[in-house]
Short mmCIF file of C-alpha atoms and ligand atoms in Angstrom, two decimals:
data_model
loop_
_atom_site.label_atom_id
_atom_site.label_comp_id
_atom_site.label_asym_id
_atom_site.label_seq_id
_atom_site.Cartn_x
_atom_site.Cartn_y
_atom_site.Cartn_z
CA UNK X 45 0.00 0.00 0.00
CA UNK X 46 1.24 3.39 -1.01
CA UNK X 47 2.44 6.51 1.77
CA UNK X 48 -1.23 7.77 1.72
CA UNK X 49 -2.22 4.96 3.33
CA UNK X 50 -0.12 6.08 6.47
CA UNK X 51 -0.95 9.99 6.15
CA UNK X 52 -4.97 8.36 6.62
CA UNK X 53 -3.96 6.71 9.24
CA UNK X 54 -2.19 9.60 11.03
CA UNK X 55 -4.75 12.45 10.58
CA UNK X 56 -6.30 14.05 13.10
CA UNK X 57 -9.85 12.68 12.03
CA UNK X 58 -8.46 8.97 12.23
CA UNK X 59 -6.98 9.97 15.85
CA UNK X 60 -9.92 11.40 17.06
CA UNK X 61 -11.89 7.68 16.57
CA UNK X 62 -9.38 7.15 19.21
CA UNK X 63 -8.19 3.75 18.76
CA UNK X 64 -5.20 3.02 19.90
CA UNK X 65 -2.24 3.28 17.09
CA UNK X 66 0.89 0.91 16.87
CA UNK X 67 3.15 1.75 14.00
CA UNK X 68 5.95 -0.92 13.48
CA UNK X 69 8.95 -0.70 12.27
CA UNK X 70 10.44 -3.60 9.90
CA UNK X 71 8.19 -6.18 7.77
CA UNK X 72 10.78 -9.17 8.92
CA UNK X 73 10.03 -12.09 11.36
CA UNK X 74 9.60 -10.04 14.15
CA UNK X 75 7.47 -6.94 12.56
CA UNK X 76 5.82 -9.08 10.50
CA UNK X 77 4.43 -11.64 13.13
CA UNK X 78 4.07 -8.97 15.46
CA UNK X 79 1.52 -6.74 13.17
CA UNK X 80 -0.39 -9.99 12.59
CA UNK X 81 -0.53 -10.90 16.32
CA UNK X 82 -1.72 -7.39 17.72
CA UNK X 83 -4.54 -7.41 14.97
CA UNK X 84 -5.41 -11.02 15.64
CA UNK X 85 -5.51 -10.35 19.82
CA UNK X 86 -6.98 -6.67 19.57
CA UNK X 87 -9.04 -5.96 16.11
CA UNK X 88 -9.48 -2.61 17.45
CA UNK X 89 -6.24 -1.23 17.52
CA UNK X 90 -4.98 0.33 14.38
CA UNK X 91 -1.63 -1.35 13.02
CA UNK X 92 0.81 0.40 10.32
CA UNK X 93 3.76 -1.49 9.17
CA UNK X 94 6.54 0.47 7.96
CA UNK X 95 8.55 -1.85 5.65
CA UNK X 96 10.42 -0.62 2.22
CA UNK X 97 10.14 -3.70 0.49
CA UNK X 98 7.10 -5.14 -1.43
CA UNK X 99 8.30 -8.78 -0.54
CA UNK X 100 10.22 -10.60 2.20
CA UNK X 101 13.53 -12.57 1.51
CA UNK X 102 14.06 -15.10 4.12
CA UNK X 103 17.62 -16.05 5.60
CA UNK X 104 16.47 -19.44 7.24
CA UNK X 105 17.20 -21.85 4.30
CA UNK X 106 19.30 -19.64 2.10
CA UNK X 107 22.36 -21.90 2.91
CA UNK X 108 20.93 -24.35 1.08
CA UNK X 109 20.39 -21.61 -1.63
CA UNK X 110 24.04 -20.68 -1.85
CA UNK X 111 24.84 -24.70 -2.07
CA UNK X 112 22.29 -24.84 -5.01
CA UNK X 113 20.14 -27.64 -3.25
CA UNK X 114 17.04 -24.56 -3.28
CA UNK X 115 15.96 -22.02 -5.70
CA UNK X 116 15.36 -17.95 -4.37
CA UNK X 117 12.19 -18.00 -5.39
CA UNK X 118 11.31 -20.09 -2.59
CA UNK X 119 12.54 -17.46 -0.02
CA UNK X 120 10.15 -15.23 -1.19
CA UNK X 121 6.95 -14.13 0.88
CA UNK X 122 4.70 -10.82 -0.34
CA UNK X 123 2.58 -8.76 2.02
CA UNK X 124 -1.02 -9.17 0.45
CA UNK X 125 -1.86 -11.86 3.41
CA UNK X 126 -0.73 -8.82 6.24
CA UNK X 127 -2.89 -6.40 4.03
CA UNK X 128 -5.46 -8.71 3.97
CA UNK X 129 -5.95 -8.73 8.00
CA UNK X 130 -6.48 -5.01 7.67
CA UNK X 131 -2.70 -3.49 8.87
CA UNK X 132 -1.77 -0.63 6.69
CA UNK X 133 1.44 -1.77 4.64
CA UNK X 134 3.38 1.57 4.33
CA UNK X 135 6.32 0.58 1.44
CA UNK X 136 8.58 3.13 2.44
CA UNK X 137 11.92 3.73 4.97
CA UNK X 138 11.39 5.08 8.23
CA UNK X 139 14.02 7.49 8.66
CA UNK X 140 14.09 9.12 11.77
CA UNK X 141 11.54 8.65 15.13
CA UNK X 142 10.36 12.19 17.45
CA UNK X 143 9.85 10.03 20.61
CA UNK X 144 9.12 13.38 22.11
CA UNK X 145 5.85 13.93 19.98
CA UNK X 146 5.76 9.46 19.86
CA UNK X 147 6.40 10.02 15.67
CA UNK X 148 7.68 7.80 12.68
CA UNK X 149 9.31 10.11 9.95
CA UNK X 150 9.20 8.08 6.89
CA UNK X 151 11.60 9.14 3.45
CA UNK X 152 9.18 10.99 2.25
CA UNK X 153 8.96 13.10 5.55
CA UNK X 154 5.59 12.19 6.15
CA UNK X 155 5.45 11.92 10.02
CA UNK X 156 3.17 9.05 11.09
CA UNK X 157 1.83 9.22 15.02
CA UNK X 158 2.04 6.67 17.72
CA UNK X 159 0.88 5.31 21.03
CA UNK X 160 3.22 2.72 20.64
CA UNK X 161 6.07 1.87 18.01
CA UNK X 162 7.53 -0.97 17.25
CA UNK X 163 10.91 -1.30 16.06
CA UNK X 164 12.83 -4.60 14.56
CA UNK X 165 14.64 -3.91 11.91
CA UNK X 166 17.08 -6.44 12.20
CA UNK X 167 20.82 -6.39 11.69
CA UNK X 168 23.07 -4.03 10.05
CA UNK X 169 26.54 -5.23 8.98
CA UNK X 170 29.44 -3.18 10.97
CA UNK X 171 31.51 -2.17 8.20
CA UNK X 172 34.07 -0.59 10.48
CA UNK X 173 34.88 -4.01 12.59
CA UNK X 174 37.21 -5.11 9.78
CA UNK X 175 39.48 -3.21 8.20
CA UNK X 176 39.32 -3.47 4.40
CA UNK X 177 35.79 -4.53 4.58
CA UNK X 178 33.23 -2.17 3.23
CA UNK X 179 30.27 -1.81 0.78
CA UNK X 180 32.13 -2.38 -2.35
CA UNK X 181 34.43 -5.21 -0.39
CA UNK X 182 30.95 -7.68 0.06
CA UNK X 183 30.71 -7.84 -4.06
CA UNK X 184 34.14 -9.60 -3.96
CA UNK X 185 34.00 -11.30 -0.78
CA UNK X 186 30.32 -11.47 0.35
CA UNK X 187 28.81 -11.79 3.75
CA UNK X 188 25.26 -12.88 2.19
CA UNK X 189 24.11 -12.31 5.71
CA UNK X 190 20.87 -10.90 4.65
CA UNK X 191 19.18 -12.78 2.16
CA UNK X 192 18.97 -11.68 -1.45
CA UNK X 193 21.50 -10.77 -4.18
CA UNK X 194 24.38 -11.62 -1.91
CA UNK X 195 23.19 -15.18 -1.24
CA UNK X 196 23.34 -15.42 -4.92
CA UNK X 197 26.64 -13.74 -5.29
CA UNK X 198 27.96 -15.96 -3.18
CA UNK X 199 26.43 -19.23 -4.90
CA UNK X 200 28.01 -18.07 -8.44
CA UNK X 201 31.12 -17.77 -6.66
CA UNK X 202 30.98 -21.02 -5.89
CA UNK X 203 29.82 -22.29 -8.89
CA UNK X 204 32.60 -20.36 -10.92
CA UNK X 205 35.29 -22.27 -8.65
CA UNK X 206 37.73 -24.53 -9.89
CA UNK X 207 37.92 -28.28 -8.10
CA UNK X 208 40.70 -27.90 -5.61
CA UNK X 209 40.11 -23.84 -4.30
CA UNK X 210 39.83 -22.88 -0.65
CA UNK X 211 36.73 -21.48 0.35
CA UNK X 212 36.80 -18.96 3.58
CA UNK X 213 34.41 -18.57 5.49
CA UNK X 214 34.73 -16.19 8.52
CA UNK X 215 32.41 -15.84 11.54
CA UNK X 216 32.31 -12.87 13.84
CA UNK X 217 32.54 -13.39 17.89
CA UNK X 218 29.06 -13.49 19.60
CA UNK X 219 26.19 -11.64 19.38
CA UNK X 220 25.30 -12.23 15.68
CA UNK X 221 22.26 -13.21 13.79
CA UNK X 222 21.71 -17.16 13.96
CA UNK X 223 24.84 -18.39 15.98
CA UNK X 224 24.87 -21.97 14.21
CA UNK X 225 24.12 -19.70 10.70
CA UNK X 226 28.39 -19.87 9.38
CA UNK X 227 28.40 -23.93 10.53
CA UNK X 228 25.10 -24.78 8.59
CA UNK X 229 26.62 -22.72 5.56
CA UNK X 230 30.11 -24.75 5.66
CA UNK X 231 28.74 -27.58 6.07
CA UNK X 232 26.08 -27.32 2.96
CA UNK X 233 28.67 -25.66 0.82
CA UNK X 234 30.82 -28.57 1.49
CA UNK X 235 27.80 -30.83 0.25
CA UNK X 236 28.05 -28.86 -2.82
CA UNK X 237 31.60 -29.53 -3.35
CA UNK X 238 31.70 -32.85 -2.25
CA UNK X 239 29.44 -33.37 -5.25
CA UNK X 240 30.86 -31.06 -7.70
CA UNK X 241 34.61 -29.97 -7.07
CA UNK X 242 35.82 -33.12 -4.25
CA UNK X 243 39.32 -31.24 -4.14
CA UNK X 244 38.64 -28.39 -2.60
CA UNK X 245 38.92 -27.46 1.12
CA UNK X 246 36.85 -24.96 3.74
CA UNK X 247 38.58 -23.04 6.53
CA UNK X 248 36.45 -21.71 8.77
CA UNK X 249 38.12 -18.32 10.88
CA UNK X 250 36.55 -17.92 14.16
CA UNK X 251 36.59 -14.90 16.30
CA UNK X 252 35.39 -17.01 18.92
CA UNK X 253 36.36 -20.48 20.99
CA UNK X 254 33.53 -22.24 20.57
CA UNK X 255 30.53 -22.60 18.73
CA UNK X 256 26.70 -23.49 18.81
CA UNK X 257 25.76 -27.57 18.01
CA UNK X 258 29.71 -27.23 17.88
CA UNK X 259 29.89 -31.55 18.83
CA UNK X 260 27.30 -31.95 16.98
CA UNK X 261 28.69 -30.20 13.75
CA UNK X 262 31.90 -31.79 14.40
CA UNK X 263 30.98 -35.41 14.36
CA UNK X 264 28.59 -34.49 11.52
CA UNK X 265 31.67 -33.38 9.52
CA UNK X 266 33.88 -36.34 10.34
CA UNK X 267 31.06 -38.65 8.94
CA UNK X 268 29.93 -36.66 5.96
CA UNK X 269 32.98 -34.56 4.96
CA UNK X 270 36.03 -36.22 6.45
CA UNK X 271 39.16 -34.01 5.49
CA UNK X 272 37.47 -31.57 3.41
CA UNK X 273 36.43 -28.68 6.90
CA UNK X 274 38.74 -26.76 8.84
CA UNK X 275 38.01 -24.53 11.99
CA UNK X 276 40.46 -22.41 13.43
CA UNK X 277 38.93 -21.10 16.53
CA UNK X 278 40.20 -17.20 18.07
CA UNK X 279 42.97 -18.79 20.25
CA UNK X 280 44.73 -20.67 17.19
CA UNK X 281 44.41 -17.42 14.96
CA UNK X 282 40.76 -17.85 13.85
CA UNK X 283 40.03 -13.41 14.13
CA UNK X 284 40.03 -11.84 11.35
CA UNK X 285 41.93 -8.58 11.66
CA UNK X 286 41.89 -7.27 7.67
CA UNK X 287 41.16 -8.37 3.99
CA UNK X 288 42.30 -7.23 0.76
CA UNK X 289 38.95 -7.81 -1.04
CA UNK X 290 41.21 -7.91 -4.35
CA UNK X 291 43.40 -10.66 -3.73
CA UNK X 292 40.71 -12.19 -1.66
CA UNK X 293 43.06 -12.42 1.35
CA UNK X 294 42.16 -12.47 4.89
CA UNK X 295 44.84 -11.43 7.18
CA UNK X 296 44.90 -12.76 11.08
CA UNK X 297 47.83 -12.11 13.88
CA UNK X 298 49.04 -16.12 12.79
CA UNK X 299 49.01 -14.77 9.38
CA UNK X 300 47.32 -14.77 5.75
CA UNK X 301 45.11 -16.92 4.04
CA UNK X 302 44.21 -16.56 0.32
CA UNK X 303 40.69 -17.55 -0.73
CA UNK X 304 39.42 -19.30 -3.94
CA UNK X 305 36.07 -17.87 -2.47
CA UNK X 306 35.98 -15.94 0.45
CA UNK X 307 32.26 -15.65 2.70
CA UNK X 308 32.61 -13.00 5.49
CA UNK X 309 30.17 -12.85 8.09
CA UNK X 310 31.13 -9.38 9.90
CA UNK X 311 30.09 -8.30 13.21
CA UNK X 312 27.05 -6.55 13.36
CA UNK X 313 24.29 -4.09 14.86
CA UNK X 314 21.03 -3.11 15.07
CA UNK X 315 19.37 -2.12 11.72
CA UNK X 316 20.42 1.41 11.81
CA UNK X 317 17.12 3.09 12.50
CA UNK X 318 17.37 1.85 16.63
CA UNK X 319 20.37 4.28 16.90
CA UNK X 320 18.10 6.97 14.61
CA UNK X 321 15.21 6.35 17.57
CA UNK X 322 17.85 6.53 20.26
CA UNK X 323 17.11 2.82 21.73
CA UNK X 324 20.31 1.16 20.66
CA UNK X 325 23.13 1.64 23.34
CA UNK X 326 26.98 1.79 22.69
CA UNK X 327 26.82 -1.68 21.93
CA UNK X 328 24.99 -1.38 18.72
CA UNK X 329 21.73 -3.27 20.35
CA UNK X 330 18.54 -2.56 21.98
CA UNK X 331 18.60 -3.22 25.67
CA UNK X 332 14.84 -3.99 26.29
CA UNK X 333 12.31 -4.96 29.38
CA UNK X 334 12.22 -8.65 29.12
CA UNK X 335 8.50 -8.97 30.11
CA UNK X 336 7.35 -5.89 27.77
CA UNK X 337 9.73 -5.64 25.77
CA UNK X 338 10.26 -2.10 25.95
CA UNK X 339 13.45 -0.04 25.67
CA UNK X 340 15.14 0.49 28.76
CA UNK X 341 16.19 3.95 26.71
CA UNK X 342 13.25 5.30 25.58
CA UNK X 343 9.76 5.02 26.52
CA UNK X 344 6.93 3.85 24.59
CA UNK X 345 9.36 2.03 22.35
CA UNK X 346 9.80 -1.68 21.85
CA UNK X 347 12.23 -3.42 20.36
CA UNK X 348 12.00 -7.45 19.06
CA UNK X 349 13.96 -9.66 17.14
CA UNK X 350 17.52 -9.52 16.22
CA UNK X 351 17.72 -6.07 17.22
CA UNK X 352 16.85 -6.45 20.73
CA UNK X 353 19.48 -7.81 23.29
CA UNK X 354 18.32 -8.85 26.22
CA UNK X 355 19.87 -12.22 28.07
CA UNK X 356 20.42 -15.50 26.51
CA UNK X 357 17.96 -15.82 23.50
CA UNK X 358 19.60 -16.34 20.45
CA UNK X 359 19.23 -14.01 17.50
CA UNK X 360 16.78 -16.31 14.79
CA UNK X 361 13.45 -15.89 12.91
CA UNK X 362 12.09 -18.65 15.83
CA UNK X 363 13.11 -15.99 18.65
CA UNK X 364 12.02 -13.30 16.77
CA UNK X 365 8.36 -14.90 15.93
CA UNK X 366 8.30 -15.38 19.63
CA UNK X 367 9.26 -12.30 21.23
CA UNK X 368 6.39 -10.91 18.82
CA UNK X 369 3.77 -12.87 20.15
CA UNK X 370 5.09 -12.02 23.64
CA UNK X 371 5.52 -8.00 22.78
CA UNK X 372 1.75 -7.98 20.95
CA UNK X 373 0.23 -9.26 24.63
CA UNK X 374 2.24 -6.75 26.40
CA UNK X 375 1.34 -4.01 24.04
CA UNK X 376 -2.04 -4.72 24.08
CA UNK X 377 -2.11 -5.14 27.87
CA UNK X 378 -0.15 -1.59 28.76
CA UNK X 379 -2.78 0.12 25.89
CA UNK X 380 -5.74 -1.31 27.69
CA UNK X 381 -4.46 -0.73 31.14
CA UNK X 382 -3.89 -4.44 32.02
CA UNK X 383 -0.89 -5.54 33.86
CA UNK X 384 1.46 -7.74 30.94
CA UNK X 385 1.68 -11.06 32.48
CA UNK X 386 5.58 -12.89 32.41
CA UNK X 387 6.00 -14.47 29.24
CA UNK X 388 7.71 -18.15 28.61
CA UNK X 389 9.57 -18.29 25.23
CA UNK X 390 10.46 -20.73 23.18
CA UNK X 391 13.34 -20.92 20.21
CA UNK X 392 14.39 -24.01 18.05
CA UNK X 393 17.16 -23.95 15.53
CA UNK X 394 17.48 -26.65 12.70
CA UNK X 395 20.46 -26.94 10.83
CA UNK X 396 20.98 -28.94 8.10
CA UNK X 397 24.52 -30.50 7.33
CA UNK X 398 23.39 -32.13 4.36
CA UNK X 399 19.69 -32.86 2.41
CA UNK X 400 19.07 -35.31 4.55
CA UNK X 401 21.05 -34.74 8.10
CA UNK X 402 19.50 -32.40 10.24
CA UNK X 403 20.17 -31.53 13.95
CA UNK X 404 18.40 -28.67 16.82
CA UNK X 405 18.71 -27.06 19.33
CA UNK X 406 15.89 -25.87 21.96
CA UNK X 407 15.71 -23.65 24.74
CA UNK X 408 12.99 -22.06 27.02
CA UNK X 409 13.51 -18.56 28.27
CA UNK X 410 11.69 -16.36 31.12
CA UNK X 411 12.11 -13.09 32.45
CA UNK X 412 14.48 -13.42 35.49
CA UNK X 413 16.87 -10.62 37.14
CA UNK X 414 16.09 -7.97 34.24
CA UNK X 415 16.82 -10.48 31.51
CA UNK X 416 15.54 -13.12 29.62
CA UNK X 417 17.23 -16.15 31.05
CA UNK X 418 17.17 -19.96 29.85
CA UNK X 419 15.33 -22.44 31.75
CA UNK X 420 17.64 -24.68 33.05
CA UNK X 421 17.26 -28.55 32.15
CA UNK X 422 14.44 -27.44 29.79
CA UNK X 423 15.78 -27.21 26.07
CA UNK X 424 18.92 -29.49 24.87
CA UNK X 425 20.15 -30.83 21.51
CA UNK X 426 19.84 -33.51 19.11
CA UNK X 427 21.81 -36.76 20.63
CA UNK X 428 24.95 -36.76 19.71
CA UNK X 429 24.86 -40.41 18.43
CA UNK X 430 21.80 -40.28 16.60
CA UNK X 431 20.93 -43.34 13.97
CA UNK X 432 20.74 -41.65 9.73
CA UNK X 433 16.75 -41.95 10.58
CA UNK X 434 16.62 -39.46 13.12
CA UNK X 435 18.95 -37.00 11.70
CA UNK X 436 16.72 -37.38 8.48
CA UNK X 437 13.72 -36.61 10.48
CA UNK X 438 15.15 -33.42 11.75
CA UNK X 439 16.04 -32.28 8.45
CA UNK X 440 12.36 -32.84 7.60
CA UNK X 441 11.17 -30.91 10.86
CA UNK X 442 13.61 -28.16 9.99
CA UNK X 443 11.50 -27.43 6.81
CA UNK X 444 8.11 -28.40 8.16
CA UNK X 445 9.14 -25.30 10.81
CA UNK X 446 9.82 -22.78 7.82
CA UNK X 447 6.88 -23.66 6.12
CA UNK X 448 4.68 -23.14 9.66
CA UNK X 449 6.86 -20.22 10.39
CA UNK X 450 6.43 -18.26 7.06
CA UNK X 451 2.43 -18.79 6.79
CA UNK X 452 2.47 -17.40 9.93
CA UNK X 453 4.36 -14.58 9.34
CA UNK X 454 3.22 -13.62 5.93
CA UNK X 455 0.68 -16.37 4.41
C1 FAD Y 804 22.23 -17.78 6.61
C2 FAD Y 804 21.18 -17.62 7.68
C3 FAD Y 804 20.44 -18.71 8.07
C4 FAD Y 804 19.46 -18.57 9.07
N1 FAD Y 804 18.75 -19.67 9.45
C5 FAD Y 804 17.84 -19.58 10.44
C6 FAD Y 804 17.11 -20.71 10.87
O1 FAD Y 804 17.27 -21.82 10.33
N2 FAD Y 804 16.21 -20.56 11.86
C7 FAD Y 804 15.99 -19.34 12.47
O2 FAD Y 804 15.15 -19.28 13.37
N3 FAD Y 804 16.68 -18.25 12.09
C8 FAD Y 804 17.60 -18.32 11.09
N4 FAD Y 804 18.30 -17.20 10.69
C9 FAD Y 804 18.13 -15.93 11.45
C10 FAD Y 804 16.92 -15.11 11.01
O3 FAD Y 804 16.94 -14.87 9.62
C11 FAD Y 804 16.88 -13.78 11.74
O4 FAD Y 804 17.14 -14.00 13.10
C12 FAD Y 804 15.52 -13.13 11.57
O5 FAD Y 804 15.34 -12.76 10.23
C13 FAD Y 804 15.35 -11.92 12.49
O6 FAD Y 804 14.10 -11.33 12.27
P1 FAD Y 804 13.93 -9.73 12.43
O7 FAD Y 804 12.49 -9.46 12.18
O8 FAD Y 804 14.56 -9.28 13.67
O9 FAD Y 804 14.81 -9.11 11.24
P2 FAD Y 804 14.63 -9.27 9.67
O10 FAD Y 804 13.99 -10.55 9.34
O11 FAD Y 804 15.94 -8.95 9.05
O12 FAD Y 804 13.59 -8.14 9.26
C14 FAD Y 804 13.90 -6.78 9.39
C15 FAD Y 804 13.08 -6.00 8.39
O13 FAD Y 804 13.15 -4.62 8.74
C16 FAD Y 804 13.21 -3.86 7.59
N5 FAD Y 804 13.82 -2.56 7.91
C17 FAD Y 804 15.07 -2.30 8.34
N6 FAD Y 804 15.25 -0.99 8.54
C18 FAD Y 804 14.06 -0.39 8.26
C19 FAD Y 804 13.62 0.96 8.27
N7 FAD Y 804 14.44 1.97 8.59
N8 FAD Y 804 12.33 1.22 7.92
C20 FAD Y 804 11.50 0.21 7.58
N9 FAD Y 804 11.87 -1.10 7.55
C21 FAD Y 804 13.14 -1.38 7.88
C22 FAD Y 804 14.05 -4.70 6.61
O14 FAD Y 804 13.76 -4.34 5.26
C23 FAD Y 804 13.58 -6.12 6.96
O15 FAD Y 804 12.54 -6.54 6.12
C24 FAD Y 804 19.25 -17.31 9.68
C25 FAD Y 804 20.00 -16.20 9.27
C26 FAD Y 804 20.96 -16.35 8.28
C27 FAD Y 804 21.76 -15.15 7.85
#
């Protein structure tokens, strides 16, 4: 729906029906499930979603675009089913947020009003965390961290490579956006060449000491790729402290590596518009309430999915489509004058290591001490020794969750 849609919906005859406004911020996981929940829980309130984009790329699955094993087109989602529930699609950037008079300013300066705002626009990349890695570095060496062109980049990279290259793949220390994300990639790109180009080699550079599933990815790539994965973790040299996008060389303090195809996954931020609205601290993240989900910086703002940081929840679509749910009850409650009750999340991430090898983890979270902590004993991971039938199975979950998770979100 075009801008006039929001002007409507911020006039002063629209306010003065007086139902409550929410205006989100991002058309993602989080914004997207979030819009759907509040109008699903509360019909009355009126619901604008601010997202730039007439369709939805999503990142869960696009490893197994970049390893050729899934088409784009299949990561696509539109916004007629969000439309359809009656939430105002506004295709346009917001650019700057007046908490002071609780207002969106979208690109065209139109200036839409609030009771409450929503704001999850996901990650940025931080192009000054690695020196020699900017905006026109990612066409040479790309992060395809956010679904779309780059995935595909990155898969015609591979594609171009001759049998015997090194691929690089480097992953940034923690927080990031889906923590077993670079080990699901290696391991599906090494599928790929397995099949194609049996030669070659991946070395994974860490910034960190360990890794999510890491057990289970590493018996996973003794049986399915012996030989053919290496990760260097940050105490054997795995940081990466510079590239040369030209030569496709990564530089650490042990010393260089030169890429056939280089993948880096940089640190990262808040989508830029928290630090616009003032609810991203010097970390780059949103420090939120963990039962309302509102910013600890600014009131009247909340913040949800990858942008938020807030205890131990990991940064995926699964968090993100929870801590909407969560954030729509709380919204709803503090705009009817309810008390929010304590919310219980849930996340699951699938991986897949191959077509048919998939593996999870779970956790439950709860508000405790001013964060969102994990339940103890109540999540865990696939069994490490699991027969080909189970991992199969999970594989097959893994989808059957992106399929439930997308029809939610957008279908
Ligand atoms: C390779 C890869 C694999 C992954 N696999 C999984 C998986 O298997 N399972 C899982 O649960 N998670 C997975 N994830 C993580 C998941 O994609 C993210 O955690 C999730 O997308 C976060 O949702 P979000 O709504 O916070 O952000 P996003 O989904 O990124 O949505 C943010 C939206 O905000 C919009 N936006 C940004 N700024 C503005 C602005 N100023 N104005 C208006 N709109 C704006 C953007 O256009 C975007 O549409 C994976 C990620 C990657 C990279």
């Amino acid at each position: 729906m075009a801008a006039g849609a929001g002007v409507a919906l911020a006039s002063p005859a629209v306010r003065a029906q007086a139902a409550p406004r929410v205006v989100v911020i991002g058309g993602g996981f989080g914004g997207a499930s979030l819009a759907r929940a509040l109008k699903r829980e509360d019909p009355g309130i009126a619901v604008a979603l601010i997202e730039p984009s007439g369709h939805y790329t999503a990142c869960p699955l696009s490893n197994a675009v970049i390893a050729g094993m899934r088409e784009m087109k299949a990561q696509h989602f539109g916004y007629a089913g969000i439309e359809d529930d009656g939430i105002v699609h506004i295709q346009q950037k917001a650019v700057r947020v007046e908490p002071d008079q609780r207002r969106v300013v979208l690109a065209d300066e139109v200036r839409l009003s609030y009771d409450r705002l929503v704001v999850a626009p996901g990650i940025d990349l931080n192009f000054e965390a690695i020196p020699g890695y900017d905006e026109a570095a990612t066409q040479l060496m790309p992060h395809a961290w956010k679904a779309g062109e780059q995935t595909l980049l990155l898969r015609r990279q591979l594609e171009a490579m001759e049998d015997g290259g090194l691929v690089v793949i480097s992953a940034p220390a923690n927080p990031f956006r889906c923590p077993p994300g670079p080990y699901e990639r290696a391991s599906l790109i090494a599928h790929y060449l397995k099949t194609h180009k049996p030669r070659s080699k991946i070395l994974i550079l860490d910034a960190k000491d360990a890794f999510s599933k890491q057990r289970l990815f590493e018996a996973g790539w003794g049986a399915l790729y012996p030989g053919m994965i290496e990760w260097v973790g940050l105490s054997f040299g795995g940081a990466v402290t510079g590239v040369d996008a030209g030569t496709r060389t990564l530089r650490t303090e042990f010393g260089e590596h030169r890429a056939a195809v280089a993948n880096i996954i940089p640190p990262q931020r808040a989508g830029a518009i928290a630090a616009l609205a003032g609810v991203a601290d010097r970390t780059g993240w949103c420090p939120i309430d963990p039962v309302t989900f509102e910013s600890r910086l600014v009131p009247d703002i909340h913040v949800i999915g990858d942008a938020a940081i807030g205890g131990a929840m990991p940064k995926s679509a699964f968090t993100a489509n929870a801590q909407a749910k969560a954030c729509a009850s709380a919204v709803i409650a503090l705009l009817r004058g309810r008390d929010p009750g304590e919310p219980k999340l849930i996340n699951t991430c699938y991986s897949l290591l191959a077509p048919d090898y998939g593996i999870s983890i779970a956790g439950v979270y709860t508000p405790q001490n001013g964060l969102l902590a994990e339940v103890d004993g109540a999540g865990g991971t696939s069994p490490l020794d699991a027969p080909a039938a189970v991992r199969a199975e999970e594989a097959a979950y893994g989808e059957a969750w992106f399929e439930t998770i997308t029809t939610e979100a957008f279908g």
